[in-house]
Short mmCIF file of C-alpha atoms in Angstrom, two decimals:
data_model
loop_
_atom_site.label_atom_id
_atom_site.label_comp_id
_atom_site.label_asym_id
_atom_site.label_seq_id
_atom_site.Cartn_x
_atom_site.Cartn_y
_atom_site.Cartn_z
CA MET A 49 34.21 -2.75 26.87
CA LYS A 50 31.14 -4.87 27.19
CA THR A 51 29.89 -6.47 24.04
CA VAL A 52 26.42 -5.19 24.86
CA SER A 53 26.52 -3.14 21.65
CA ARG A 54 25.85 -6.18 19.47
CA TYR A 55 22.08 -6.33 19.30
CA THR A 56 19.86 -8.58 17.28
CA ILE A 57 17.18 -6.90 15.20
CA LEU A 58 14.23 -8.60 13.54
CA ILE A 59 12.85 -7.00 10.36
CA VAL A 60 9.34 -8.13 9.50
CA ASP A 61 7.90 -7.02 6.18
CA ASP A 62 6.22 -8.89 3.35
CA SER A 63 8.09 -6.66 0.91
CA LYS A 64 11.62 -7.74 0.17
CA LEU A 65 12.41 -4.23 -1.03
CA ALA A 66 11.24 -2.74 2.27
CA ARG A 67 13.53 -5.15 4.15
CA MET A 68 16.40 -4.18 1.84
CA ALA A 69 15.75 -0.50 2.61
CA VAL A 70 16.04 -1.19 6.36
CA ASN A 71 19.21 -3.20 5.77
CA LYS A 72 20.67 -0.31 3.84
CA ALA A 73 20.01 2.07 6.76
CA LEU A 74 21.44 -0.46 9.24
CA ASN A 75 24.62 -0.74 7.17
CA THR A 76 25.23 2.89 8.09
CA LEU A 77 23.69 3.02 11.57
CA TYR A 78 24.64 -0.26 13.23
CA PRO A 79 26.58 -2.44 10.78
CA GLU A 80 27.66 -4.81 13.57
CA TRP A 81 24.12 -5.76 14.63
CA GLU A 82 22.83 -9.18 13.82
CA ARG A 83 19.83 -9.10 11.50
CA LEU A 84 16.96 -11.48 11.13
CA GLU A 85 14.31 -11.17 8.49
CA ALA A 86 10.76 -12.46 8.31
CA ALA A 87 8.35 -12.11 5.41
CA ASN A 88 5.22 -12.92 7.39
CA ALA A 89 3.80 -13.25 10.91
CA GLU A 90 4.55 -16.98 11.25
CA GLU A 91 8.22 -16.50 10.39
CA ALA A 92 8.36 -13.59 12.84
CA VAL A 93 6.93 -15.66 15.69
CA ALA A 94 9.37 -18.47 14.96
CA ALA A 95 12.32 -16.05 14.85
CA VAL A 96 11.38 -14.46 18.17
CA LYS A 97 11.00 -17.83 19.89
CA GLN A 98 14.27 -19.09 18.51
CA ALA A 99 16.57 -16.07 18.67
CA ALA A 100 14.97 -13.68 21.21
CA PRO A 101 15.88 -10.49 19.31
CA ASP A 102 16.37 -7.20 21.17
CA VAL A 103 14.42 -5.10 18.69
CA ALA A 104 11.71 -5.82 16.14
CA LEU A 105 10.48 -3.64 13.28
CA LEU A 106 7.03 -4.76 12.19
CA ASP A 107 5.27 -3.72 9.01
CA PHE A 108 1.71 -2.76 9.88
CA ASN A 109 0.05 -3.68 6.61
CA MET A 110 0.71 -7.37 6.00
CA PRO A 111 -1.52 -10.18 4.79
CA GLY A 112 -2.96 -12.23 7.64
CA ARG A 113 -2.18 -10.47 10.89
CA ASP A 114 -1.49 -6.73 11.05
CA GLY A 115 1.61 -5.37 12.74
CA LEU A 116 -0.22 -4.44 15.95
CA GLU A 117 -1.69 -7.89 16.47
CA LEU A 118 1.70 -9.35 15.77
CA ALA A 119 3.35 -6.91 18.21
CA ALA A 120 1.14 -8.16 21.04
CA GLU A 121 1.93 -11.76 20.23
CA LEU A 122 5.68 -11.20 19.95
CA ARG A 123 5.76 -9.20 23.18
CA GLU A 124 4.16 -12.10 24.97
CA ALA A 125 6.89 -14.40 23.72
CA ASN A 126 9.66 -11.91 24.47
CA PRO A 127 8.54 -9.12 26.86
CA LYS A 128 11.91 -7.34 26.87
CA MET A 129 11.99 -6.79 23.13
CA ALA A 130 11.59 -3.20 21.86
CA VAL A 131 9.02 -2.98 19.08
CA ALA A 132 8.35 -0.43 16.35
CA VAL A 133 5.36 -0.66 14.05
CA VAL A 134 6.17 0.69 10.60
CA SER A 135 3.29 1.98 8.52
CA ALA A 136 2.48 4.26 5.62
CA ASN A 137 -0.95 4.52 7.18
CA ARG A 138 -0.54 7.55 9.44
CA GLN A 139 -4.08 7.66 10.71
CA GLN A 140 -4.22 8.93 14.27
CA GLN A 141 -6.10 5.83 15.43
CA ILE A 142 -3.22 3.63 14.31
CA VAL A 143 -0.59 5.87 15.90
CA ASP A 144 -2.63 5.81 19.14
CA ARG A 145 -3.10 2.05 19.09
CA THR A 146 0.62 1.64 18.49
CA SER A 147 1.58 3.62 21.58
CA ALA A 148 -1.16 1.92 23.62
CA ALA A 149 0.51 -1.38 22.70
CA GLY A 150 3.80 -0.04 24.06
CA ALA A 151 5.35 0.17 20.61
CA THR A 152 6.84 3.07 18.66
CA PHE A 153 5.24 4.27 15.44
CA LEU A 154 7.59 4.78 12.50
CA ALA A 155 6.30 6.25 9.24
CA LYS A 156 6.88 4.36 6.03
CA PRO A 157 8.94 4.78 3.90
CA ILE A 158 11.33 4.53 6.79
CA THR A 159 14.14 7.09 6.86
CA GLU A 160 17.61 6.51 8.20
CA ALA A 161 17.14 9.46 10.58
CA ALA A 162 13.87 8.13 12.04
CA LEU A 163 15.21 4.61 12.37
CA GLY A 164 18.43 5.94 13.93
CA GLN A 165 16.48 7.92 16.51
CA PHE A 166 14.35 4.93 17.48
CA LEU A 167 17.31 2.55 17.74
CA LYS A 168 19.37 5.05 19.72
CA ALA A 169 16.54 5.34 22.24
CA VAL A 170 16.38 1.55 22.47
CA VAL A 171 20.13 1.30 23.09
CA GLN A 172 20.07 4.06 25.73
CA ASP A 173 17.14 2.44 27.48
CA ARG A 174 18.85 -0.96 27.50
CA GLU A 175 22.15 0.40 28.74
CA SER A 176 20.57 2.46 31.50
CA ARG A 177 19.02 -0.75 32.82
CA ALA A 178 22.14 -2.88 32.39
CA MET B 413 -4.40 -18.99 -20.47
CA SER B 414 -3.43 -15.77 -22.15
CA ALA B 415 0.02 -15.10 -23.56
CA SER B 416 2.56 -13.79 -21.10
CA PRO B 417 3.01 -10.03 -21.15
CA PRO B 418 5.68 -8.81 -23.58
CA ILE B 419 7.33 -6.63 -20.96
CA ALA B 420 7.28 -8.37 -17.63
CA LEU B 421 8.33 -6.89 -14.34
CA ASP B 422 10.68 -9.08 -12.36
CA GLU B 423 9.89 -10.08 -8.79
CA LEU B 424 11.65 -7.16 -7.13
CA GLU B 425 10.16 -4.62 -9.58
CA LEU B 426 6.67 -5.92 -8.81
CA ASP B 427 7.52 -5.81 -5.10
CA ALA B 428 8.60 -2.17 -5.49
CA LEU B 429 5.43 -1.32 -7.40
CA THR B 430 3.30 -2.99 -4.71
CA GLU B 431 5.10 -1.00 -2.01
CA LEU B 432 4.46 2.23 -3.91
CA VAL B 433 0.78 1.36 -4.39
CA ASN B 434 0.63 0.51 -0.69
CA LEU B 435 2.09 3.89 0.22
CA GLY B 436 -0.30 5.64 -2.15
CA ILE B 437 -3.41 3.86 -0.91
CA SER B 438 -2.39 4.42 2.71
CA GLN B 439 -2.07 8.11 1.94
CA ALA B 440 -5.51 8.05 0.32
CA ALA B 441 -6.98 6.22 3.34
CA HIS B 442 -5.56 8.91 5.58
CA SER B 443 -7.32 11.59 3.50
CA LEU B 444 -10.59 9.62 3.48
CA ALA B 445 -10.39 9.12 7.24
CA GLU B 446 -9.99 12.85 7.71
CA MET B 447 -13.01 13.51 5.49
CA ALA B 448 -15.14 10.96 7.30
CA ARG B 449 -13.58 11.53 10.74
CA GLU B 450 -13.40 7.80 11.11
CA GLU B 451 -10.72 5.17 10.77
CA VAL B 452 -10.48 3.58 7.33
CA THR B 453 -9.17 0.05 7.36
CA LEU B 454 -7.50 -1.36 4.31
CA THR B 455 -6.39 -4.72 3.14
CA VAL B 456 -2.97 -5.09 1.59
CA PRO B 457 -3.42 -4.28 -2.09
CA GLN B 458 -2.68 -7.12 -4.47
CA VAL B 459 -0.93 -5.86 -7.56
CA ARG B 460 -0.71 -7.83 -10.80
CA MET B 461 0.18 -6.95 -14.35
CA VAL B 462 -2.28 -8.58 -16.70
CA PRO B 463 -3.27 -8.25 -20.35
CA ARG B 464 -6.37 -6.13 -20.88
CA ASP B 465 -8.66 -9.05 -21.77
CA GLU B 466 -7.72 -10.83 -18.59
CA ALA B 467 -8.51 -7.73 -16.49
CA ILE B 468 -11.94 -7.58 -18.12
CA ARG B 469 -12.47 -11.27 -17.44
CA ILE B 470 -11.38 -11.07 -13.78
CA ILE B 471 -13.75 -8.22 -13.01
CA SER B 472 -16.74 -9.65 -14.89
CA GLU B 473 -16.30 -13.02 -13.20
CA ARG B 474 -16.08 -11.54 -9.73
CA GLU B 475 -18.66 -8.82 -10.21
CA PRO B 476 -21.61 -9.98 -12.29
CA SER B 477 -23.68 -6.84 -11.64
CA LYS B 478 -23.31 -3.34 -13.05
CA LEU B 479 -20.26 -1.35 -12.14
CA VAL B 480 -19.36 2.23 -11.50
CA ALA B 481 -15.94 3.69 -12.19
CA VAL B 482 -14.09 6.89 -11.53
CA HIS B 483 -11.83 7.52 -14.49
CA GLN B 484 -8.79 9.79 -14.75
CA VAL B 485 -6.18 10.16 -17.47
CA PHE B 486 -2.54 10.77 -16.54
CA ARG B 487 0.25 12.05 -18.76
CA GLY B 488 4.00 12.27 -18.38
CA ASP B 489 6.87 9.78 -18.72
CA ILE B 490 4.16 7.27 -18.01
CA THR B 491 0.88 7.85 -19.80
CA GLY B 492 -2.32 5.99 -19.26
CA ARG B 493 -5.67 5.82 -17.55
CA ALA B 494 -6.56 5.05 -14.00
CA LEU B 495 -9.91 3.61 -12.97
CA LEU B 496 -11.36 3.05 -9.54
CA ILE B 497 -14.04 0.42 -10.09
CA PHE B 498 -16.62 -1.01 -7.74
CA PRO B 499 -20.05 -2.62 -7.93
CA GLU B 500 -22.78 -0.05 -8.56
CA ALA B 501 -24.74 -1.45 -5.62
CA GLN B 502 -21.94 -0.32 -3.33
CA SER B 503 -21.79 3.21 -4.61
CA PHE B 504 -24.45 4.47 -2.16
CA GLU B 505 -22.62 2.69 0.62
CA LEU B 506 -19.46 4.48 -0.33
CA VAL B 507 -21.20 7.84 -0.45
CA ARG B 508 -22.90 7.22 2.90
CA ALA B 509 -19.63 6.13 4.41
CA VAL B 510 -17.87 9.27 3.26
CA VAL B 511 -20.59 11.85 3.98
CA GLY B 512 -22.04 10.20 7.11
CA GLY B 513 -24.89 7.77 7.61
CA ASP B 514 -27.83 9.93 8.67
CA MET B 515 -28.41 11.76 5.42
CA PRO B 516 -31.77 11.27 3.66
CA LEU B 517 -31.74 9.15 0.51
CA ASP B 518 -32.71 11.95 -1.90
CA GLU B 519 -29.77 14.02 -0.70
CA ILE B 520 -27.46 11.02 -1.05
CA ILE B 521 -28.63 10.54 -4.63
CA GLU B 522 -27.98 14.20 -5.30
CA LEU B 523 -24.52 13.95 -3.79
CA GLU B 524 -23.62 10.63 -5.37
CA GLN B 525 -21.78 11.89 -8.44
CA GLU B 526 -19.91 14.51 -6.53
CA ALA B 527 -18.96 12.22 -3.66
CA LEU B 528 -17.86 9.47 -6.03
CA ALA B 529 -15.74 11.88 -8.03
CA GLU B 530 -14.16 13.27 -4.88
CA THR B 531 -13.47 9.84 -3.36
CA GLY B 532 -12.11 8.51 -6.64
CA ASN B 533 -9.97 11.58 -7.03
CA ILE B 534 -8.46 11.07 -3.57
CA MET B 535 -7.81 7.36 -4.09
CA LEU B 536 -6.41 7.66 -7.61
CA ASN B 537 -4.41 10.81 -7.00
CA GLY B 538 -3.06 9.27 -3.80
CA CYS B 539 -1.73 6.35 -5.81
CA LEU B 540 -0.55 8.22 -8.87
CA ALA B 541 1.09 11.10 -7.01
CA THR B 542 2.88 8.77 -4.58
CA ILE B 543 4.15 6.56 -7.38
CA ALA B 544 5.26 9.60 -9.41
CA ASN B 545 7.00 11.23 -6.43
CA HIS B 546 8.95 8.12 -5.53
CA LEU B 547 9.90 7.53 -9.14
CA GLN B 548 10.98 11.20 -9.25
CA ARG B 549 8.74 12.03 -12.18
CA SER B 550 5.75 14.30 -12.53
CA LEU B 551 2.38 13.43 -13.96
CA THR B 552 -0.51 15.62 -15.00
CA ILE B 553 -3.79 14.10 -13.94
CA SER B 554 -7.15 14.94 -15.52
CA LEU B 555 -10.32 15.69 -13.58
CA PRO B 556 -12.34 12.65 -12.52
CA GLU B 557 -15.15 11.39 -14.70
CA ILE B 558 -17.84 8.96 -13.51
CA LEU B 559 -18.71 5.98 -15.71
CA HIS B 560 -21.48 3.43 -15.32
CA GLY B 561 -21.42 0.14 -17.20
CA GLU B 562 -19.59 -3.14 -17.56
CA SER B 563 -15.89 -3.81 -17.25
CA ARG B 564 -15.39 -4.26 -21.01
CA GLU B 565 -16.68 -0.74 -21.63
CA PHE B 566 -14.26 0.73 -19.08
CA PHE B 567 -11.30 -0.89 -20.80
CA ASP B 568 -12.38 0.14 -24.30
CA LEU B 569 -12.55 3.91 -23.87
CA GLU B 570 -11.65 6.15 -26.79
CA PRO B 571 -9.04 6.24 -28.24
CA PRO B 572 -9.06 2.44 -28.51
CA PRO B 573 -6.05 0.88 -26.80
CA PRO B 574 -3.74 -1.14 -29.04
CA PRO B 575 -3.78 -4.90 -28.54
CA GLY B 576 -1.13 -6.13 -26.13
CA ASP B 577 -1.66 -3.29 -23.70
CA LEU B 578 -1.14 -4.22 -20.12
CA VAL B 579 -3.26 -3.39 -17.15
CA MET B 580 -1.78 -2.80 -13.73
CA PHE B 581 -4.49 -4.43 -11.73
CA ILE B 582 -4.88 -3.64 -8.06
CA TYR B 583 -7.43 -5.29 -5.82
CA ILE B 584 -8.27 -3.43 -2.64
CA ASN B 585 -10.77 -3.79 0.12
CA PHE B 586 -11.52 -0.98 2.47
CA ALA B 587 -13.90 -0.56 5.34
CA LEU B 588 -15.28 2.67 6.68
CA ARG B 589 -17.96 3.16 9.35
CA HIS B 590 -18.32 -0.60 9.57
CA ARG B 591 -19.17 -0.84 5.89
CA ASP B 592 -17.15 -3.19 3.77
CA ILE B 593 -16.46 -1.78 0.35
CA ASN B 594 -14.40 -3.71 -2.11
CA GLY B 595 -13.05 -2.23 -5.25
CA TYR B 596 -10.42 -2.38 -7.91
CA ILE B 597 -7.94 0.10 -9.19
CA ALA B 598 -6.88 -0.51 -12.74
CA MET B 599 -4.19 1.43 -14.51
CA LEU B 600 -3.88 0.95 -18.23
CA LEU B 601 -0.46 1.57 -19.65
CA ASP B 602 0.67 1.50 -23.25
CA MET B 603 3.89 -0.25 -24.26
CA PRO B 604 6.23 2.79 -24.17
CA SER B 605 4.90 3.64 -20.71
CA MET B 606 5.41 0.08 -19.57
CA THR B 607 9.03 0.20 -20.72
CA ALA B 608 9.46 3.56 -18.97
CA LEU B 609 7.86 2.22 -15.78
CA LYS B 610 10.20 -0.76 -15.70
CA ALA B 611 13.24 1.52 -16.05
CA LEU B 612 11.96 3.92 -13.40
CA LEU B 613 11.27 1.06 -10.96
CA LYS B 614 14.78 -0.26 -11.53
CA ALA B 615 16.22 3.17 -10.69
CA TYR B 616 13.95 3.43 -7.64
CA ILE B 617 15.09 0.04 -6.37
CA GLY B 618 18.68 1.20 -6.79
CA ARG B 619 18.01 4.27 -4.67
CA VAL B 620 16.12 2.40 -1.97
CA ALA B 621 18.25 -0.71 -1.64
CA GLY B 622 21.60 0.77 -2.63
CA ASP B 623 24.54 -1.38 -1.61
CA VAL B 624 22.22 -4.08 -0.26
CA LEU B 625 21.27 -4.92 -3.82
CA ALA B 626 24.74 -6.14 -4.74
CA GLY B 627 24.91 -8.50 -1.75
#
């Protein structure tokens, strides 16, 4: 077996509780994945440059830069990374801008089912290209 | 400096409350955007728990002019009042933003009370209902009432709050149809409600973070 199954995921959210909620879901879904956390855009940029994660979950509503602006910046640094923008703000314009940016929209609060579906798609996409 | 609040929320409890307020306001923005058929942009709400006098001071320092507030009372495990407050000068802007820009002034004036009540109702209910749902409690929420005046008057409504009451103070900024409207949401809680809120937040954190909490 290839060890391709061990992915690195970056969780970006200014709320510690929101990051804990994602960690809880990951404990069930993909406990073996390596996790990185960032509480703001600067930490996220640094993490992407340093560790080149496979997947990033970005909170939309953060102080400073919003999740979509950050998505564009992180993609530039790491074009292969899959990105989901997580937001409680389900306005159509935001959902549209998310898909235009090549990212997946995930509604907040994030559910294990929705996160599982997104990550499964990421894994399948990666493995089909491997 | 004022004395520290008698019942303080710890860092994670305040984080949880901020997340809930964020969810609630996002929900409200979604409803407003549907009403106005336009995107509503929001800043991240800043949530603080402050004594009542400090809330009055913060608003009167930042907003020297007259204010308008939408006021609703909520009852349940947590009982208190919620106020959406913004400068009176912005109230026409808000009404225009919600109903559309090309309406004549006399019609806007006529609609002002109604539009304010409706907008306030959406914002405050969005917050209160979201918080209540996530805390797995129900609240009854009164109809909105419009108040004009100064911040001290809004925080001294009958029956008079006992000294030591805390205010959950939320600063928000939202923009609609290229108009910038800044406002405040204040929720006044009495001491038993504050104790109840702290316990409910603790339980909520347990549900959300689960086994991660122990680690």
